[in-house]
Amino acid sequence: MDAKRRRYFQLEDAQGKKLATGVLYNEGNVQVLWRADIGWTAEQYSSLTPLVDLMPGIAVLRLQDAES
């Protein structure tokens, strides 16, 4: 059983276009799927901050309910 707590998220621009999607873990780690321009690249970060700095145009952080 995988007991890691996680929260799914989506980053969007001001028009509602999805820029990235990913998972926030309770420990603060972030796995993100982004860079649609090169085929949705998966990366891992220690927080969302570096991603927000790297990706211009983010207007919305949409947190999704955790899956049961």
PDB file of C-alpha atoms in Angstrom:
ATOM      1  CA  MET A   1       0.000   0.000   0.000  1.00  0.00           C
ATOM      2  CA  ASP A   2       1.348   3.433  -0.969  1.00  0.00           C
ATOM      3  CA  ALA A   3       0.713   5.661   2.062  1.00  0.00           C
ATOM      4  CA  LYS A   4       2.244   8.833   0.589  1.00  0.00           C
ATOM      5  CA  ARG A   5      -0.157  11.744   0.823  1.00  0.00           C
ATOM      6  CA  ARG A   6      -0.473  13.674  -2.412  1.00  0.00           C
ATOM      7  CA  ARG A   7      -2.482  16.466  -4.005  1.00  0.00           C
ATOM      8  CA  TYR A   8      -2.921  16.857  -7.748  1.00  0.00           C
ATOM      9  CA  PHE A   9      -2.669  20.265  -9.392  1.00  0.00           C
ATOM     10  CA  GLN A  10      -2.871  22.031 -12.719  1.00  0.00           C
ATOM     11  CA  LEU A  11      -1.234  25.304 -13.794  1.00  0.00           C
ATOM     12  CA  GLU A  12      -3.151  27.429 -16.284  1.00  0.00           C
ATOM     13  CA  ASP A  13      -2.716  30.699 -18.133  1.00  0.00           C
ATOM     14  CA  ALA A  14      -5.226  33.575 -17.929  1.00  0.00           C
ATOM     15  CA  GLN A  15      -7.330  32.037 -20.728  1.00  0.00           C
ATOM     16  CA  GLY A  16      -7.618  28.690 -18.918  1.00  0.00           C
ATOM     17  CA  LYS A  17      -5.140  26.826 -21.139  1.00  0.00           C
ATOM     18  CA  LYS A  18      -3.386  24.016 -19.264  1.00  0.00           C
ATOM     19  CA  LEU A  19       0.355  24.711 -19.002  1.00  0.00           C
ATOM     20  CA  ALA A  20       1.326  21.926 -16.622  1.00  0.00           C
ATOM     21  CA  THR A  21      -0.116  19.224 -14.421  1.00  0.00           C
ATOM     22  CA  GLY A  22       1.417  17.409 -11.510  1.00  0.00           C
ATOM     23  CA  VAL A  23       1.439  16.053  -7.982  1.00  0.00           C
ATOM     24  CA  LEU A  24       2.347  17.804  -4.721  1.00  0.00           C
ATOM     25  CA  TYR A  25       3.569  15.427  -2.026  1.00  0.00           C
ATOM     26  CA  ASN A  26       3.165  15.995   1.696  1.00  0.00           C
ATOM     27  CA  GLU A  27       6.960  16.243   2.056  1.00  0.00           C
ATOM     28  CA  GLY A  28       6.940  19.267  -0.277  1.00  0.00           C
ATOM     29  CA  ASN A  29       8.272  17.503  -3.370  1.00  0.00           C
ATOM     30  CA  VAL A  30       6.626  18.189  -6.707  1.00  0.00           C
ATOM     31  CA  GLN A  31       6.382  15.993  -9.787  1.00  0.00           C
ATOM     32  CA  VAL A  32       5.283  17.953 -12.809  1.00  0.00           C
ATOM     33  CA  LEU A  33       4.396  17.206 -16.410  1.00  0.00           C
ATOM     34  CA  TRP A  34       5.038  20.311 -18.532  1.00  0.00           C
ATOM     35  CA  ARG A  35       6.627  21.643 -21.704  1.00  0.00           C
ATOM     36  CA  ALA A  36       3.900  20.706 -24.183  1.00  0.00           C
ATOM     37  CA  ASP A  37       6.093  22.354 -26.849  1.00  0.00           C
ATOM     38  CA  ILE A  38       8.536  19.416 -26.614  1.00  0.00           C
ATOM     39  CA  GLY A  39       6.142  16.596 -25.769  1.00  0.00           C
ATOM     40  CA  TRP A  40       5.107  16.885 -22.101  1.00  0.00           C
ATOM     41  CA  THR A  41       8.325  16.410 -20.159  1.00  0.00           C
ATOM     42  CA  ALA A  42       8.193  14.983 -16.615  1.00  0.00           C
ATOM     43  CA  GLU A  43      10.453  16.531 -13.973  1.00  0.00           C
ATOM     44  CA  GLN A  44      10.774  16.615 -10.196  1.00  0.00           C
ATOM     45  CA  TYR A  45      11.372  19.689  -8.024  1.00  0.00           C
ATOM     46  CA  SER A  46      11.709  20.346  -4.316  1.00  0.00           C
ATOM     47  CA  SER A  47       8.852  22.886  -4.495  1.00  0.00           C
ATOM     48  CA  LEU A  48       6.611  24.711  -6.978  1.00  0.00           C
ATOM     49  CA  THR A  49       8.682  27.899  -6.766  1.00  0.00           C
ATOM     50  CA  PRO A  50      11.317  27.000  -9.411  1.00  0.00           C
ATOM     51  CA  LEU A  51       8.612  25.925 -11.839  1.00  0.00           C
ATOM     52  CA  VAL A  52       6.687  29.180 -11.434  1.00  0.00           C
ATOM     53  CA  ASP A  53       9.911  31.099 -12.059  1.00  0.00           C
ATOM     54  CA  LEU A  54      10.699  29.046 -15.190  1.00  0.00           C
ATOM     55  CA  MET A  55       7.265  29.192 -16.808  1.00  0.00           C
ATOM     56  CA  PRO A  56       5.922  32.619 -17.784  1.00  0.00           C
ATOM     57  CA  GLY A  57       2.195  33.107 -18.086  1.00  0.00           C
ATOM     58  CA  ILE A  58       0.969  31.119 -15.103  1.00  0.00           C
ATOM     59  CA  ALA A  59      -2.174  32.768 -13.764  1.00  0.00           C
ATOM     60  CA  VAL A  60      -3.975  29.908 -11.980  1.00  0.00           C
ATOM     61  CA  LEU A  61      -2.882  27.121  -9.642  1.00  0.00           C
ATOM     62  CA  ARG A  62      -5.839  24.717  -9.567  1.00  0.00           C
ATOM     63  CA  LEU A  63      -5.683  22.151  -6.755  1.00  0.00           C
ATOM     64  CA  GLN A  64      -7.721  19.028  -7.351  1.00  0.00           C
ATOM     65  CA  ASP A  65      -9.317  16.827  -4.746  1.00  0.00           C
ATOM     66  CA  ALA A  66      -7.146  13.878  -3.773  1.00  0.00           C
ATOM     67  CA  GLU A  67      -8.249  10.610  -5.324  1.00  0.00           C
ATOM     68  CA  SER A  68      -9.721   8.113  -2.929  1.00  0.00           C
TER      69      SER A  68
END
